[in-house]
């Protein structure tokens, strides 16, 4: 039965169709049939609806900037903390009356940040010490700026003790604002790494300080007995200075500490050389300075540097672990979307779909592009469509293969891993040749690559080098006998 031809539709309607058959249906479709096709089109409406409106673009940008885990959000909070620190300094210098409005704005920003993190993390927010510290600062700022003024305004104005206690609490709360500067160590990772390295090396530095203290105590006892209590200094012009430098163990330890810091060692030496040989005095001072000042300082520098390197490695491992977790989450969400929500009716039992269906599902998905960028995979929509064409075989793509390939576009592959893979592929090739030989199957019949090959090597020959494997494959195709088949 002939189909009634409709009037020629507009060009825009023809171009908006997904394929040739749909374009032809623009002349023949009556609008009353092919309802499943319309349902399928609606299923892709969110992804293939063309360019996004300005409102949607601004909404996505706002969501990106309001994500507490994003770098943009932490950068903004860090700038606010720096501005707050500057305002606190100006308040201290010129008075708080000119900057009260800024304090209210800062507290609103910090309160909003806390609410966003609470919404994202839930009860886990209070399991991290940094979050508890932030909560205490926001709580104290809220009391200082919004709660205490209301309490003071409604209190007993005749009670002087009440006003004194309230003003004392206000001063304590305002002093806590200075602690907001500490949050810079959290927002800027490099500062946090330095602080973390110093914290790890601090206990070793304390042990070295204890070692210097014990050494100074032993030397102070010797100097007090040999110099401070020496009767030859009595009646001399340097007697008062000797008593000040070495008259007691505390004085001797103080003198040693001053010499260790290279402050007044020349004055001490000028006093000592009046009764002691200059060679012994200067040699002893140089030896003490080298041991306690330069050597200890070098050891402390080395310990802190090692701790900094260790902290950087641990941070890199934590970041890689976080990226892997994000990658797993994105992989699960993308598979769930493609297999269950978008291409459920188009896939087969092996999760294979047509390339056009997969391209249709991936067009316009800016949310996926932002998630990929969060794990350092910066691709465009056109690059994803090109990847689909590259992975396609007879216009069929496996969804699992596509997702794994998409999420591993960026990564590190060592030479050892590449060689292992090459060796495994070579072993599989040899096993496949052996199976074909046992089944008496001609590989050239399937590939059209020339005459039948010689019998495959024995399983014991699988451990032959890669170059020999290559020569075996070439000789099989050319009909020549492999060199190692004898």
Tab-separated table of C-alpha atoms in Angstrom:
chain	number	residue	atom	x	y	z
A	1	UNK	CA	0.000	0.000	0.000
A	2	UNK	CA	1.565	3.323	-0.976
A	3	UNK	CA	2.376	5.774	1.764
A	4	UNK	CA	0.842	9.207	1.518
A	5	UNK	CA	3.542	11.830	1.101
A	6	UNK	CA	3.416	14.802	3.393
A	7	UNK	CA	4.530	18.313	2.580
A	8	UNK	CA	8.270	18.940	2.601
A	9	UNK	CA	9.279	19.687	6.229
A	10	UNK	CA	11.568	22.558	7.211
A	11	UNK	CA	15.314	22.069	6.770
A	12	UNK	CA	15.932	22.509	10.506
A	13	UNK	CA	13.595	19.608	11.225
A	14	UNK	CA	15.459	17.381	8.791
A	15	UNK	CA	18.882	18.266	10.258
A	16	UNK	CA	17.695	17.612	13.807
A	17	UNK	CA	17.051	13.919	13.056
A	18	UNK	CA	19.543	11.349	14.276
A	19	UNK	CA	19.954	9.187	11.170
A	20	UNK	CA	19.038	8.650	7.553
A	21	UNK	CA	15.929	6.609	8.360
A	22	UNK	CA	14.671	9.256	10.749
A	23	UNK	CA	15.318	11.904	8.103
A	24	UNK	CA	13.216	9.986	5.611
A	25	UNK	CA	10.457	9.679	8.197
A	26	UNK	CA	10.147	13.455	8.187
A	27	UNK	CA	8.171	13.113	4.910
A	28	UNK	CA	6.171	10.016	5.875
A	29	UNK	CA	5.529	10.250	9.616
A	30	UNK	CA	1.930	11.121	10.467
A	31	UNK	CA	2.607	11.774	14.141
A	32	UNK	CA	0.317	8.916	15.257
A	33	UNK	CA	2.698	5.944	15.109
A	34	UNK	CA	6.230	4.930	16.038
A	35	UNK	CA	5.656	5.926	19.663
A	36	UNK	CA	8.570	3.817	20.958
A	37	UNK	CA	10.893	5.897	18.755
A	38	UNK	CA	9.589	9.087	20.366
A	39	UNK	CA	10.138	7.569	23.804
A	40	UNK	CA	13.718	6.747	22.884
A	41	UNK	CA	14.290	10.303	21.692
A	42	UNK	CA	12.997	11.692	24.978
A	43	UNK	CA	15.363	9.387	26.813
A	44	UNK	CA	18.321	11.248	25.267
A	45	UNK	CA	16.778	14.666	25.610
A	46	UNK	CA	19.004	15.772	28.485
A	47	UNK	CA	22.208	14.818	26.732
A	48	UNK	CA	21.462	15.553	23.093
A	49	UNK	CA	19.318	18.622	23.469
A	50	UNK	CA	21.891	20.848	21.803
A	51	UNK	CA	23.602	23.788	23.420
A	52	UNK	CA	22.740	24.581	27.013
A	53	UNK	CA	20.947	27.718	27.977
A	54	UNK	CA	22.762	30.520	29.749
A	55	UNK	CA	20.888	29.730	32.945
A	56	UNK	CA	22.092	26.111	32.924
A	57	UNK	CA	25.670	27.169	32.265
A	58	UNK	CA	25.670	29.603	35.172
A	59	UNK	CA	24.033	26.979	37.370
A	60	UNK	CA	26.778	24.476	36.612
A	61	UNK	CA	29.472	27.070	37.250
A	62	UNK	CA	27.860	27.953	40.565
A	63	UNK	CA	27.781	24.292	41.557
A	64	UNK	CA	31.473	23.995	40.699
A	65	UNK	CA	32.408	27.028	42.806
A	66	UNK	CA	30.191	25.895	45.707
A	67	UNK	CA	31.710	22.408	45.900
A	68	UNK	CA	33.712	22.252	49.177
A	69	UNK	CA	36.052	19.659	47.679
A	70	UNK	CA	36.982	21.721	44.618
A	71	UNK	CA	40.169	23.758	44.284
A	72	UNK	CA	38.186	26.858	43.263
A	73	UNK	CA	36.211	26.798	46.507
A	74	UNK	CA	39.296	26.340	48.702
A	75	UNK	CA	41.106	29.108	46.813
A	76	UNK	CA	38.252	31.545	47.512
A	77	UNK	CA	38.165	30.583	51.193
A	78	UNK	CA	41.940	31.052	51.399
A	79	UNK	CA	41.659	34.556	49.962
A	80	UNK	CA	38.905	35.352	52.474
A	81	UNK	CA	41.126	34.140	55.332
A	82	UNK	CA	43.993	36.361	54.152
A	83	UNK	CA	41.640	39.337	53.897
A	84	UNK	CA	40.316	38.608	57.381
A	85	UNK	CA	43.861	38.530	58.771
A	86	UNK	CA	44.578	41.931	57.209
A	87	UNK	CA	41.356	43.383	58.631
A	88	UNK	CA	42.206	42.065	62.120
A	89	UNK	CA	45.556	43.865	61.903
A	90	UNK	CA	43.839	47.079	60.823
A	91	UNK	CA	41.346	46.726	63.683
A	92	UNK	CA	44.190	46.390	66.151
A	93	UNK	CA	45.928	49.442	64.730
A	94	UNK	CA	43.013	51.820	64.075
A	95	UNK	CA	40.120	50.434	66.114
A	96	UNK	CA	37.259	48.055	65.316
A	97	UNK	CA	34.637	50.694	64.588
A	98	UNK	CA	35.579	51.081	60.914
A	99	UNK	CA	35.700	47.369	60.117
A	100	UNK	CA	32.645	45.875	61.828
A	101	UNK	CA	30.862	45.356	58.516
A	102	UNK	CA	33.794	43.340	57.149
A	103	UNK	CA	33.727	41.088	60.201
A	104	UNK	CA	30.049	40.339	59.597
A	105	UNK	CA	30.766	39.503	55.961
A	106	UNK	CA	33.666	37.239	56.882
A	107	UNK	CA	31.579	35.412	59.462
A	108	UNK	CA	28.794	34.877	56.907
A	109	UNK	CA	31.305	33.340	54.479
A	110	UNK	CA	32.761	31.030	57.137
A	111	UNK	CA	29.304	30.048	58.366
A	112	UNK	CA	28.251	29.207	54.796
A	113	UNK	CA	31.409	27.156	54.299
A	114	UNK	CA	30.711	25.177	57.459
A	115	UNK	CA	27.118	24.497	56.361
A	116	UNK	CA	28.272	23.291	52.922
A	117	UNK	CA	30.811	20.933	54.448
A	118	UNK	CA	28.251	19.636	56.938
A	119	UNK	CA	25.844	19.006	54.091
A	120	UNK	CA	28.494	17.136	52.119
A	121	UNK	CA	30.080	15.089	54.924
A	122	UNK	CA	27.282	14.714	57.443
A	123	UNK	CA	28.350	13.249	60.795
A	124	UNK	CA	31.823	12.533	59.415
A	125	UNK	CA	32.466	16.292	59.548
A	126	UNK	CA	33.251	16.126	63.273
A	127	UNK	CA	35.651	13.193	62.890
A	128	UNK	CA	38.396	15.399	61.458
A	129	UNK	CA	40.343	17.687	63.845
A	130	UNK	CA	40.526	20.492	61.273
A	131	UNK	CA	36.748	20.537	60.935
A	132	UNK	CA	36.308	20.694	64.709
A	133	UNK	CA	38.738	23.599	64.814
A	134	UNK	CA	36.785	25.392	62.066
A	135	UNK	CA	33.526	24.749	63.893
A	136	UNK	CA	34.941	26.243	67.112
A	137	UNK	CA	36.087	29.375	65.266
A	138	UNK	CA	32.746	29.846	63.508
A	139	UNK	CA	30.886	29.261	66.769
A	140	UNK	CA	33.031	31.811	68.640
A	141	UNK	CA	32.623	34.357	65.829
A	142	UNK	CA	28.852	33.881	65.860
A	143	UNK	CA	28.767	34.428	69.617
A	144	UNK	CA	30.943	37.526	69.326
A	145	UNK	CA	29.124	39.222	66.456
A	146	UNK	CA	25.499	38.107	66.698
A	147	UNK	CA	24.685	36.479	70.047
A	148	UNK	CA	26.579	38.476	72.678
A	149	UNK	CA	25.335	41.908	71.457
A	150	UNK	CA	21.768	40.668	71.892
A	151	UNK	CA	22.552	39.333	75.363
A	152	UNK	CA	24.216	42.565	76.423
A	153	UNK	CA	21.374	44.631	75.023
A	154	UNK	CA	18.781	42.710	77.012
A	155	UNK	CA	20.749	42.282	80.247
A	156	UNK	CA	20.708	44.166	83.531
A	157	UNK	CA	22.446	47.468	82.812
A	158	UNK	CA	22.922	48.204	86.534
A	159	UNK	CA	24.928	45.060	87.214
A	160	UNK	CA	28.584	46.065	86.820
A	161	UNK	CA	29.826	42.506	87.411
A	162	UNK	CA	27.635	41.235	84.595
A	163	UNK	CA	29.059	43.812	82.187
A	164	UNK	CA	32.623	43.014	83.265
A	165	UNK	CA	32.211	39.286	82.664
A	166	UNK	CA	30.462	39.886	79.345
A	167	UNK	CA	33.181	42.248	78.093
A	168	UNK	CA	35.854	39.796	79.194
A	169	UNK	CA	34.187	37.042	77.184
A	170	UNK	CA	33.946	39.361	74.194
A	171	UNK	CA	37.676	40.054	74.340
A	172	UNK	CA	38.411	36.320	74.483
A	173	UNK	CA	36.135	35.661	71.535
A	174	UNK	CA	37.750	38.429	69.508
A	175	UNK	CA	41.195	37.061	70.268
A	176	UNK	CA	40.079	33.748	68.789
A	177	UNK	CA	39.568	35.458	65.431
A	178	UNK	CA	43.332	35.613	65.057
A	179	UNK	CA	43.356	31.809	65.015
A	180	UNK	CA	41.575	31.908	61.648
A	181	UNK	CA	44.966	32.615	60.092
A	182	UNK	CA	45.989	29.067	61.022
A	183	UNK	CA	43.418	27.814	58.536
A	184	UNK	CA	45.715	28.979	55.748
A	185	UNK	CA	47.780	25.849	56.388
A	186	UNK	CA	44.752	23.791	55.428
A	187	UNK	CA	43.743	25.755	52.345
A	188	UNK	CA	47.245	25.920	50.837
A	189	UNK	CA	48.754	22.459	50.590
A	190	UNK	CA	52.383	23.602	50.395
A	191	UNK	CA	52.111	25.391	53.739
A	192	UNK	CA	50.365	22.358	55.179
A	193	UNK	CA	53.168	20.066	53.972
A	194	UNK	CA	55.819	22.286	55.586
A	195	UNK	CA	53.894	22.345	58.857
A	196	UNK	CA	53.391	18.581	58.700
A	197	UNK	CA	57.100	18.011	58.070
A	198	UNK	CA	58.025	20.294	60.959
A	199	UNK	CA	55.592	18.433	63.228
A	200	UNK	CA	57.143	15.079	62.347
A	201	UNK	CA	60.680	16.382	62.915
A	202	UNK	CA	59.829	18.307	66.071
A	203	UNK	CA	60.240	15.394	68.479
A	204	UNK	CA	63.687	14.634	67.003
A	205	UNK	CA	64.604	18.297	67.348
A	206	UNK	CA	63.524	18.142	70.996
A	207	UNK	CA	65.795	15.140	71.558
A	208	UNK	CA	68.691	17.017	69.988
A	209	UNK	CA	67.911	20.014	72.195
A	210	UNK	CA	68.004	17.688	75.195
A	211	UNK	CA	71.391	16.416	74.029
A	212	UNK	CA	72.732	19.980	73.813
A	213	UNK	CA	71.329	20.724	77.275
A	214	UNK	CA	73.105	17.710	78.782
A	215	UNK	CA	76.337	18.676	77.028
A	216	UNK	CA	76.092	22.266	78.276
A	217	UNK	CA	75.366	21.051	81.792
A	218	UNK	CA	78.481	18.836	81.866
A	219	UNK	CA	80.690	21.568	80.405
A	220	UNK	CA	79.177	24.158	82.781
A	221	UNK	CA	80.190	22.068	85.782
A	222	UNK	CA	83.746	21.833	84.456
A	223	UNK	CA	83.968	25.570	83.682
A	224	UNK	CA	82.518	26.584	87.046
A	225	UNK	CA	85.066	24.458	88.911
A	226	UNK	CA	88.036	25.353	86.702
A	227	UNK	CA	87.368	29.069	86.112
A	228	UNK	CA	84.588	30.395	88.314
A	229	UNK	CA	86.036	28.968	91.531
A	230	UNK	CA	89.672	29.587	90.594
A	231	UNK	CA	91.281	31.823	93.282
A	232	UNK	CA	93.731	33.296	90.764
A	233	UNK	CA	90.978	35.555	89.477
A	234	UNK	CA	90.456	37.210	92.853
A	235	UNK	CA	91.662	40.788	93.022
A	236	UNK	CA	91.969	41.119	89.235
A	237	UNK	CA	90.109	43.568	87.011
A	238	UNK	CA	88.196	40.699	85.367
A	239	UNK	CA	86.912	39.194	88.640
A	240	UNK	CA	83.393	40.634	88.238
A	241	UNK	CA	83.158	39.446	84.649
A	242	UNK	CA	84.400	35.975	85.595
A	243	UNK	CA	81.718	35.751	88.284
A	244	UNK	CA	79.121	36.927	85.787
A	245	UNK	CA	80.205	34.386	83.159
A	246	UNK	CA	81.268	31.352	85.215
A	247	UNK	CA	80.460	32.119	88.874
A	248	UNK	CA	77.756	29.413	89.089
A	249	UNK	CA	76.380	26.558	87.005
A	250	UNK	CA	73.392	28.603	85.724
A	251	UNK	CA	75.734	31.458	84.760
A	252	UNK	CA	78.075	29.050	82.988
A	253	UNK	CA	75.171	27.444	81.068
A	254	UNK	CA	73.921	30.886	80.077
A	255	UNK	CA	77.406	31.807	78.827
A	256	UNK	CA	77.625	28.576	76.819
A	257	UNK	CA	74.235	29.260	75.248
A	258	UNK	CA	75.362	32.780	74.279
A	259	UNK	CA	78.545	31.373	72.727
A	260	UNK	CA	76.524	28.709	70.862
A	261	UNK	CA	74.405	31.451	69.261
A	262	UNK	CA	77.612	33.284	68.204
A	263	UNK	CA	76.598	36.385	70.147
A	264	UNK	CA	79.326	37.385	72.634
A	265	UNK	CA	82.020	34.762	72.298
A	266	UNK	CA	84.640	37.430	71.496
A	267	UNK	CA	83.994	39.239	74.802
A	268	UNK	CA	84.293	35.999	76.763
A	269	UNK	CA	87.517	35.104	74.974
A	270	UNK	CA	89.044	38.536	75.738
A	271	UNK	CA	88.480	37.926	79.438
A	272	UNK	CA	89.827	34.365	79.427
A	273	UNK	CA	93.042	35.114	77.505
A	274	UNK	CA	94.232	37.341	80.341
A	275	UNK	CA	94.913	34.249	82.506
A	276	UNK	CA	94.774	31.322	80.050
A	277	UNK	CA	96.879	30.643	76.939
A	278	UNK	CA	95.169	32.144	73.872
A	279	UNK	CA	95.714	28.974	71.807
A	280	UNK	CA	93.770	26.841	74.289
A	281	UNK	CA	90.987	29.432	74.681
A	282	UNK	CA	90.349	29.938	70.973
A	283	UNK	CA	90.709	26.235	70.109
A	284	UNK	CA	88.177	25.310	72.805
A	285	UNK	CA	85.715	27.978	71.661
A	286	UNK	CA	86.003	26.949	67.986
A	287	UNK	CA	85.502	23.275	68.858
A	288	UNK	CA	82.471	24.028	71.011
A	289	UNK	CA	80.920	26.272	68.339
A	290	UNK	CA	81.474	23.660	65.615
A	291	UNK	CA	79.863	20.886	67.679
A	292	UNK	CA	76.925	22.750	69.181
A	293	UNK	CA	76.158	25.348	66.515
A	294	UNK	CA	77.118	24.190	63.016
A	295	UNK	CA	76.811	20.438	63.511
A	296	UNK	CA	73.488	20.608	65.358
A	297	UNK	CA	72.105	23.127	62.913
A	298	UNK	CA	73.088	20.904	59.992
A	299	UNK	CA	71.490	17.864	61.625
A	300	UNK	CA	68.270	19.758	62.310
A	301	UNK	CA	68.171	21.029	58.717
A	302	UNK	CA	68.705	17.509	57.392
A	303	UNK	CA	66.011	16.034	59.629
A	304	UNK	CA	63.441	18.655	58.632
A	305	UNK	CA	64.341	18.242	54.936
A	306	UNK	CA	63.896	14.467	55.193
A	307	UNK	CA	60.577	14.945	56.944
A	308	UNK	CA	59.471	17.348	54.206
A	309	UNK	CA	60.330	14.815	51.492
A	310	UNK	CA	58.474	12.103	53.403
A	311	UNK	CA	55.458	14.377	53.847
A	312	UNK	CA	55.431	15.152	50.109
A	313	UNK	CA	55.524	11.448	49.262
A	314	UNK	CA	52.702	10.691	51.676
A	315	UNK	CA	50.674	13.571	50.259
A	316	UNK	CA	51.241	12.286	46.732
A	317	UNK	CA	50.128	8.797	47.759
A	318	UNK	CA	47.041	10.182	49.476
A	319	UNK	CA	46.216	12.259	46.426
A	320	UNK	CA	46.648	9.269	44.128
A	321	UNK	CA	44.427	7.191	46.397
A	322	UNK	CA	41.791	9.921	46.371
A	323	UNK	CA	41.996	10.164	42.579
A	324	UNK	CA	41.578	6.393	42.280
A	325	UNK	CA	38.511	6.501	44.509
A	326	UNK	CA	37.053	9.331	42.430
A	327	UNK	CA	37.832	7.394	39.273
A	328	UNK	CA	35.997	4.338	40.615
A	329	UNK	CA	32.993	6.458	41.543
A	330	UNK	CA	32.883	8.100	38.113
A	331	UNK	CA	33.271	4.699	36.433
A	332	UNK	CA	30.377	3.268	38.433
A	333	UNK	CA	28.146	6.271	37.766
A	334	UNK	CA	28.938	6.290	34.032
A	335	UNK	CA	28.319	2.553	33.679
A	336	UNK	CA	25.107	2.850	35.660
A	337	UNK	CA	23.948	5.701	33.455
A	338	UNK	CA	24.796	4.015	30.165
A	339	UNK	CA	23.709	0.465	30.995
A	340	UNK	CA	20.664	1.085	33.179
A	341	UNK	CA	19.335	4.521	32.357
A	342	UNK	CA	20.307	5.391	28.805
A	343	UNK	CA	21.153	2.349	26.668
A	344	UNK	CA	19.328	-0.393	28.502
A	345	UNK	CA	17.164	-1.277	25.503
A	346	UNK	CA	19.972	-1.010	22.942
A	347	UNK	CA	22.725	-3.135	24.502
A	348	UNK	CA	23.146	-6.865	24.042
A	349	UNK	CA	24.078	-9.489	26.622
A	350	UNK	CA	27.777	-8.497	26.336
A	351	UNK	CA	27.080	-4.759	26.825
A	352	UNK	CA	27.772	-3.981	23.169
A	353	UNK	CA	25.950	-1.052	21.574
A	354	UNK	CA	25.903	0.749	18.277
A	355	UNK	CA	28.318	3.644	17.932
A	356	UNK	CA	25.569	6.091	16.979
A	357	UNK	CA	23.565	5.248	20.113
A	358	UNK	CA	26.628	5.703	22.314
A	359	UNK	CA	27.526	8.990	20.624
A	360	UNK	CA	23.995	10.223	21.128
A	361	UNK	CA	24.222	9.408	24.816
A	362	UNK	CA	27.536	11.202	25.235
A	363	UNK	CA	26.696	14.413	23.373
A	364	UNK	CA	26.153	17.481	25.531
A	365	UNK	CA	27.117	15.856	28.840
A	366	UNK	CA	29.073	18.744	30.367
A	367	UNK	CA	28.752	17.235	33.838
A	368	UNK	CA	30.841	14.253	32.719
A	369	UNK	CA	33.490	16.570	31.287
A	370	UNK	CA	33.770	18.403	34.608
A	371	UNK	CA	34.038	15.121	36.518
A	372	UNK	CA	36.759	13.934	34.166
A	373	UNK	CA	38.595	17.229	34.656
A	374	UNK	CA	38.466	16.678	38.432
A	375	UNK	CA	40.644	13.564	37.944
A	376	UNK	CA	43.026	15.378	35.548
A	377	UNK	CA	41.462	13.984	32.372
A	378	UNK	CA	40.913	17.075	30.245
A	379	UNK	CA	39.029	16.068	27.108
A	380	UNK	CA	36.427	17.636	24.890
A	381	UNK	CA	33.176	16.219	23.582
A	382	UNK	CA	34.692	15.808	20.129
A	383	UNK	CA	37.588	13.834	21.621
A	384	UNK	CA	35.139	11.447	23.305
A	385	UNK	CA	33.267	10.931	20.035
A	386	UNK	CA	36.576	10.288	18.253
A	387	UNK	CA	37.461	7.743	20.944
A	388	UNK	CA	34.190	5.918	20.257
A	389	UNK	CA	35.041	5.727	16.552
A	390	UNK	CA	38.507	4.455	17.388
A	391	UNK	CA	37.205	1.675	19.634
A	392	UNK	CA	34.409	0.655	17.257
A	393	UNK	CA	34.500	-2.617	15.348
A	394	UNK	CA	31.887	-2.836	12.623
A	395	UNK	CA	30.121	0.113	14.285
A	396	UNK	CA	29.840	-1.824	17.564
A	397	UNK	CA	31.430	-0.650	20.831
A	398	UNK	CA	31.646	-2.430	24.154
A	399	UNK	CA	30.496	-0.094	26.939
A	400	UNK	CA	32.836	-1.533	29.583
A	401	UNK	CA	35.805	-1.173	27.255
A	402	UNK	CA	34.813	2.388	26.413
A	403	UNK	CA	34.440	3.414	30.072
A	404	UNK	CA	37.769	1.849	31.077
A	405	UNK	CA	39.527	3.445	28.115
A	406	UNK	CA	37.997	6.857	28.825
A	407	UNK	CA	39.017	6.843	32.499
A	408	UNK	CA	42.568	5.707	31.739
A	409	UNK	CA	43.487	8.259	29.080
A	410	UNK	CA	45.880	9.783	31.618
A	411	UNK	CA	48.175	7.645	33.724
A	412	UNK	CA	51.650	6.220	34.204
A	413	UNK	CA	52.797	3.040	32.498
A	414	UNK	CA	56.259	1.770	33.413
A	415	UNK	CA	58.554	0.053	30.925
A	416	UNK	CA	58.357	-3.114	32.985
A	417	UNK	CA	54.555	-3.173	32.730
A	418	UNK	CA	54.725	-2.680	28.972
A	419	UNK	CA	57.189	-5.535	28.596
A	420	UNK	CA	55.027	-7.787	30.760
A	421	UNK	CA	52.039	-7.055	28.566
A	422	UNK	CA	54.073	-7.661	25.421
A	423	UNK	CA	55.255	-10.996	26.792
A	424	UNK	CA	51.726	-12.037	27.735
A	425	UNK	CA	50.445	-11.161	24.259
A	426	UNK	CA	53.222	-13.190	22.687
A	427	UNK	CA	52.379	-16.175	24.853
A	428	UNK	CA	48.730	-15.888	23.886
A	429	UNK	CA	49.699	-15.811	20.214
A	430	UNK	CA	51.754	-18.968	20.597
A	431	UNK	CA	48.955	-20.706	22.480
A	432	UNK	CA	46.476	-19.700	19.806
A	433	UNK	CA	48.744	-21.114	17.102
A	434	UNK	CA	49.088	-24.360	19.040
A	435	UNK	CA	45.317	-24.677	19.456
A	436	UNK	CA	44.745	-24.021	15.761
A	437	UNK	CA	47.360	-26.607	14.862
A	438	UNK	CA	45.702	-29.206	17.088
A	439	UNK	CA	42.291	-28.455	15.605
A	440	UNK	CA	43.804	-28.408	12.110
A	441	UNK	CA	42.438	-24.939	11.429
A	442	UNK	CA	44.058	-22.797	8.780
A	443	UNK	CA	44.539	-19.265	10.220
A	444	UNK	CA	44.933	-17.854	6.713
A	445	UNK	CA	41.410	-19.014	5.858
A	446	UNK	CA	40.050	-16.612	8.448
A	447	UNK	CA	42.472	-13.740	7.813
A	448	UNK	CA	43.240	-14.200	4.128
A	449	UNK	CA	46.946	-13.867	4.906
A	450	UNK	CA	48.386	-16.515	2.526
A	451	UNK	CA	49.077	-20.250	2.754
A	452	UNK	CA	48.711	-22.377	5.858
A	453	UNK	CA	51.425	-21.997	8.486
A	454	UNK	CA	53.803	-24.621	9.707
A	455	UNK	CA	52.963	-26.513	12.917
A	456	UNK	CA	53.102	-24.308	15.999
A	457	UNK	CA	55.962	-24.632	18.475
A	458	UNK	CA	55.723	-26.822	21.512
A	459	UNK	CA	54.518	-25.348	24.828
A	460	UNK	CA	58.073	-25.490	26.157
A	461	UNK	CA	59.070	-22.991	23.506
A	462	UNK	CA	56.774	-20.303	24.910
A	463	UNK	CA	59.664	-18.830	26.878
A	464	UNK	CA	61.529	-17.904	23.674
A	465	UNK	CA	62.431	-14.221	23.262
A	466	UNK	CA	60.120	-11.609	21.749
A	467	UNK	CA	62.137	-11.205	18.598
A	468	UNK	CA	61.911	-14.912	17.831
A	469	UNK	CA	58.162	-14.745	18.367
A	470	UNK	CA	57.919	-12.001	15.798
A	471	UNK	CA	59.991	-13.966	13.307
A	472	UNK	CA	57.764	-16.968	13.923
A	473	UNK	CA	54.649	-14.980	13.071
A	474	UNK	CA	56.234	-13.576	9.892
A	475	UNK	CA	57.453	-16.982	8.810
A	476	UNK	CA	53.993	-18.465	9.395
A	477	UNK	CA	52.422	-15.934	7.069
A	478	UNK	CA	55.067	-16.343	4.365
A	479	UNK	CA	54.898	-20.155	4.476
A	480	UNK	CA	58.535	-20.534	5.561
A	481	UNK	CA	59.656	-22.789	8.310
A	482	UNK	CA	60.282	-21.058	11.680
A	483	UNK	CA	63.879	-20.971	12.792
A	484	UNK	CA	63.127	-22.426	16.218
A	485	UNK	CA	60.612	-25.063	15.137
A	486	UNK	CA	63.183	-27.831	14.834
